[in-house]
């Protein structure tokens, strides 16, 4: 992955700053002949869109995506289809308020990329976080919608929020259908209602907290992945780690693997009705960097939003000690809106791996 | 990263199978004029070498690396130096025993890549695990030695084993000097002696267990990294996830970040004697994918060795149910020898990021 | 180069079809702090713009470029500067006439990419040639304007048309100042006036012809380039060959080298006032894929425009034999407008090589 | 292409210097299950091998290639086959004479890369030209042998020498069978015999001359290639330009296209027995960067060998004016041995494009 481009054969290049005129992406390498219109992408964007509940930022962005190139409809196609040429996506920034930016211009907000961007580039678009804002992830979600089309309907990518702050879900109550029933993408209705109260308290405190997202991909064939340095799990880890505020990624049993014994960790095999089966999935659907055909199971940890209303000590650009309070409109738990982003990143990795698999191994 | 090549400007391509005639690497893009001979690389290899204690595989491999190209000594240089052309490294496989491979040829060992390689490629070099063997990591360690030279002496990369099985070190007793004093790269002498007993029991049981490695890089300048899709932490995560048996990676507070509040997670800044300082390092030295100048702190989890002497259920290549017992010579805790590999991968990522930083930002 | 992205460290991704809503480019990897506004790019676009003389297509496109991201102006900068983040460029298509496309939809125009796009993708945006139209080169010219900024003012990139049809310039009359004085970018005023008549006759014939463009880069330092597979001349050749209708590229003496003897071809060296000098430049400023510090001299051949008013035999998409006459608005000699495109491609290659040189060799 | 790696999905990384212990290549991304042994590659190497006639360098190199990884033979395969893992190739340098290198150490040989390598790297392995020696091309020929296997037997890649110095072949006498009958790969027996005399005179003069190679690929399907910046002809041009001493590349009518009219240059189409046909091939088998299914026709120009026995003026590393005479063992016309190299580079480009075609367009 280079700079702002993700992927090898299915490639996504994103551009744009939080408070600039627009954000966009170019999706290159998409196979031709796939039905595609903006309406296919909008539902995914609507899941990530700000302003949908009191638990996320109230910024009002309709996030209407336009497709500017790479699709075409003629007398031989049933609606617009991809043409194999670059697909340009664009979303205009609507609610980038004209406001007083002097505080974030002059001070390095703790936990944000302000200091590091200044150290690297010497200049930064500070308005709303500029390029380092999570607003960029809207384009990943849009591009992820195209990736899903490349993967086809037999592959299902779902994600859920399984922890907010110190409170985790009860996995025994996991119900995918619940994910759409609460503002947290929570698969456990009871925990979701407890989170309501937790979040209300957090907002009153002017504070924030983190969370853990779990992504599960079903229907993957065995054999996708490209050892040694393009292993499926390595690319998944890289992808999730590029999401704003993510501090950890694990596959299958993940960090808990360290405490297991070999008898448990090495998933045994047997014959099932449809062929080879595994008796457990501690490896999360990947062995040697290649998919096993089981569910691909990924978890990633999101740190608390750094923008809080509690005053924090920091420095300004003149290296003077000062304090900062972040007002603005922010997510008290940015992990919530990271759920559809995690799904999208999984889709991008898999579409790219699929194309590479076709190239090397699927003749 | 593509296939078997790691890196963008500082690029490492490895080749070779566990029981083939040799393994090797080509390091491309290394700047010219850096003093380099095999003797510079050998100490790192000796740390990872098998057969050094009763707690690792008894396979006897001297792992003597040869440099076949890319260095030159003339009347103007003080010893051999890099020339800017590809550096070819090779280690001959010495102790690849002629043995009966029929068991691992015909059966898919649980937890190994046997099944997935067969699904992907339809053929595999099963001898000693072939390409999917951790033997490949010897070349990473050798290449990492070159990367360290590129980074220079102001940057220190150290790693330690902080957990084996269920037993973690006591961080209050962390002493880097202890790492060289025990066969576990353990920074806590007391825990190391407990691990001795744990490991002896494991061996008696014919079982295995996992572990957690922590890598710490000191002396990094602020400003390295390349958002959005080549973030420093994303590349670190990808790199660690390519190491055999790794199932999770985290930066700074990592998964524990999920339970923090914003006041804690967002490291405050102040002025120190040498300029800007952070009061804590929950972000592990990276903000927005760019180094802060603090220590880069990475942890990764290694699953138990899948090769154990306990009989396990599995399938053979004819999809018949069967059992397998792995005899051979194996590490009961492969996390131990992953310690120098983790250091090497950090070095490779950082050397590559350094060169890219020179390209874009260090004029 | 992958798909629609050009470059390694300084990367340009273009998108858009000739008669779609817009065309665009994302320039990624540009160093920060470079003053840049649309006004810097517009003059280069105006040179390539259609409708500027009777010898090029009368399509009316103002080709007004917008910069949508990657630049920022604050109280510390003197006007907008690059921020190191992706620079998104966009030009709206204005004069994409609503017209009857049925002929080019159904028939494969000889010499065009209609047949091959259909063979590859099974679908194509046939309006105005879609993605394979030379309209795409407008974005290269815009991106090339940014590349020139990266190169700085000491490096001058100039190009001229040295042959149209069978008539070449007289190199003895070469005068760079003349290039701006005629509609052909011709450095020889006398030949330019003869070309006027040639072109008028061509237009009356409803035919077209080809040409040869020469690009000369002055002020290059010695030492840029990256052997073996990223040689400066190899990348220049690749770059020019991506321009629509280009069928040949040569460096220095080029094809004439074949007939030389070693005594002539191997440019001798001597000391000059400013250091090492070459007595001739048969190698066109490149030895072993690395710049010598002399002028980089590149020529490329452009075939005749395939769109002509003379009826031609071809097939339609049902594989029926038919004839086609291209009406529309076309350049009778597309080599003319290829002159600024050739300059732009040289700029893109050199900016990318400069950054890579900084990375590997300029510490 | 980056540094010393060629290709995207089918990737070749070469290493080694002319007078070092060995040269080698790593071929990565090769599909699995392809029968492959060193005996498959040796015949191609024997064509390029030095010392085969009095018209090429008398250096004695058996050029015996070894395959060190990436192939495997078991009870299910009929001989060794590729496994999908990196194929490591190595040739030991045998006749790298211990000699007095002081002249080429201290002086910059005109027409060679000595000066530019010194400018870029500050150090160079001067023995036999080091990395910039054409000896590196042996590995391309070996890797090209693998690429041919990937392409399969329906695709034929042939090349011939069509000009030495000022003397061209008579295309009316072109006979592919003659290519193997003379030491020049000349398809015209009469011209070959004239070249014998030309070359004998050149050798007596201690001079050298250039030549032109034509590569023809038959049996290509329509639809291979990847616009815009990975066009088939662009990658072919890049590939040929990386060959030592090449100064120009053209496709189809090439530079002669400039003087054509559109009626001629735009190859008309008709129906033939096997489907769509072209009446001519001025475009050399490529339209819009994608193969047409016709023969791919490429020509490249090779400059005279720079190593000649005639004294030449130059500078030494202390910037003192001096003279140099190249003794050593050199090809008076390096274009001869460039013929199999040209074939190999075409094979590498096409194998890589084939895999990418499978990825994006061949579902």
mmCIF file of C-alpha atoms in Angstrom, chain A residues 108-112 115 303 306 308 310-316 321-325, chain B residues 261-272 275-283 287 292 294:
data_model
loop_
_atom_site.group_PDB
_atom_site.id
_atom_site.type_symbol
_atom_site.label_atom_id
_atom_site.label_comp_id
_atom_site.label_asym_id
_atom_site.label_seq_id
_atom_site.Cartn_x
_atom_site.Cartn_y
_atom_site.Cartn_z
ATOM 1 C CA UNK A 108 -1.703 20.363 19.225
ATOM 2 C CA UNK A 109 -4.729 18.426 20.446
ATOM 3 C CA UNK A 110 -3.646 15.496 22.645
ATOM 4 C CA UNK A 111 -4.289 12.123 21.046
ATOM 5 C CA UNK A 112 -4.777 13.666 17.609
ATOM 6 C CA UNK A 115 1.587 17.321 16.262
ATOM 7 C CA UNK A 303 -9.303 3.987 21.403
ATOM 8 C CA UNK A 306 -9.475 12.264 21.629
ATOM 9 C CA UNK A 308 -13.324 15.728 24.722
ATOM 10 C CA UNK A 310 -12.483 18.029 29.646
ATOM 11 C CA UNK A 311 -9.558 20.524 29.605
ATOM 12 C CA UNK A 312 -6.253 18.887 28.701
ATOM 13 C CA UNK A 313 -2.669 20.094 28.921
ATOM 14 C CA UNK A 314 -0.786 20.480 25.682
ATOM 15 C CA UNK A 315 1.566 22.696 23.684
ATOM 16 C CA UNK A 316 0.940 25.250 21.002
ATOM 17 C CA UNK A 321 2.433 25.068 27.392
ATOM 18 C CA UNK A 322 -1.305 25.625 27.256
ATOM 19 C CA UNK A 323 -4.671 23.909 27.687
ATOM 20 C CA UNK A 324 -7.287 22.861 25.205
ATOM 21 C CA UNK A 325 -10.948 21.941 25.392
ATOM 22 C CA UNK B 261 -11.555 7.130 28.866
ATOM 23 C CA UNK B 262 -10.412 9.936 26.601
ATOM 24 C CA UNK B 263 -8.727 11.793 29.482
ATOM 25 C CA UNK B 264 -6.321 8.887 29.872
ATOM 26 C CA UNK B 265 -5.882 7.694 26.315
ATOM 27 C CA UNK B 266 -5.006 11.067 24.811
ATOM 28 C CA UNK B 267 -1.429 11.545 26.003
ATOM 29 C CA UNK B 268 -0.941 15.083 27.246
ATOM 30 C CA UNK B 269 2.010 17.191 26.123
ATOM 31 C CA UNK B 270 4.435 19.436 27.959
ATOM 32 C CA UNK B 271 7.839 21.018 27.441
ATOM 33 C CA UNK B 272 10.899 19.021 28.449
ATOM 34 C CA UNK B 275 11.592 20.051 23.478
ATOM 35 C CA UNK B 276 8.072 18.704 23.246
ATOM 36 C CA UNK B 277 7.301 15.801 25.569
ATOM 37 C CA UNK B 278 4.407 13.481 26.193
ATOM 38 C CA UNK B 279 3.329 12.639 29.747
ATOM 39 C CA UNK B 280 2.328 9.099 28.844
ATOM 40 C CA UNK B 281 2.488 6.772 25.849
ATOM 41 C CA UNK B 282 -0.876 5.070 25.491
ATOM 42 C CA UNK B 283 -0.567 5.605 21.770
ATOM 43 C CA UNK B 287 -0.497 9.333 16.158
ATOM 44 C CA UNK B 292 5.598 10.996 17.733
ATOM 45 C CA UNK B 294 8.309 8.526 21.748
#
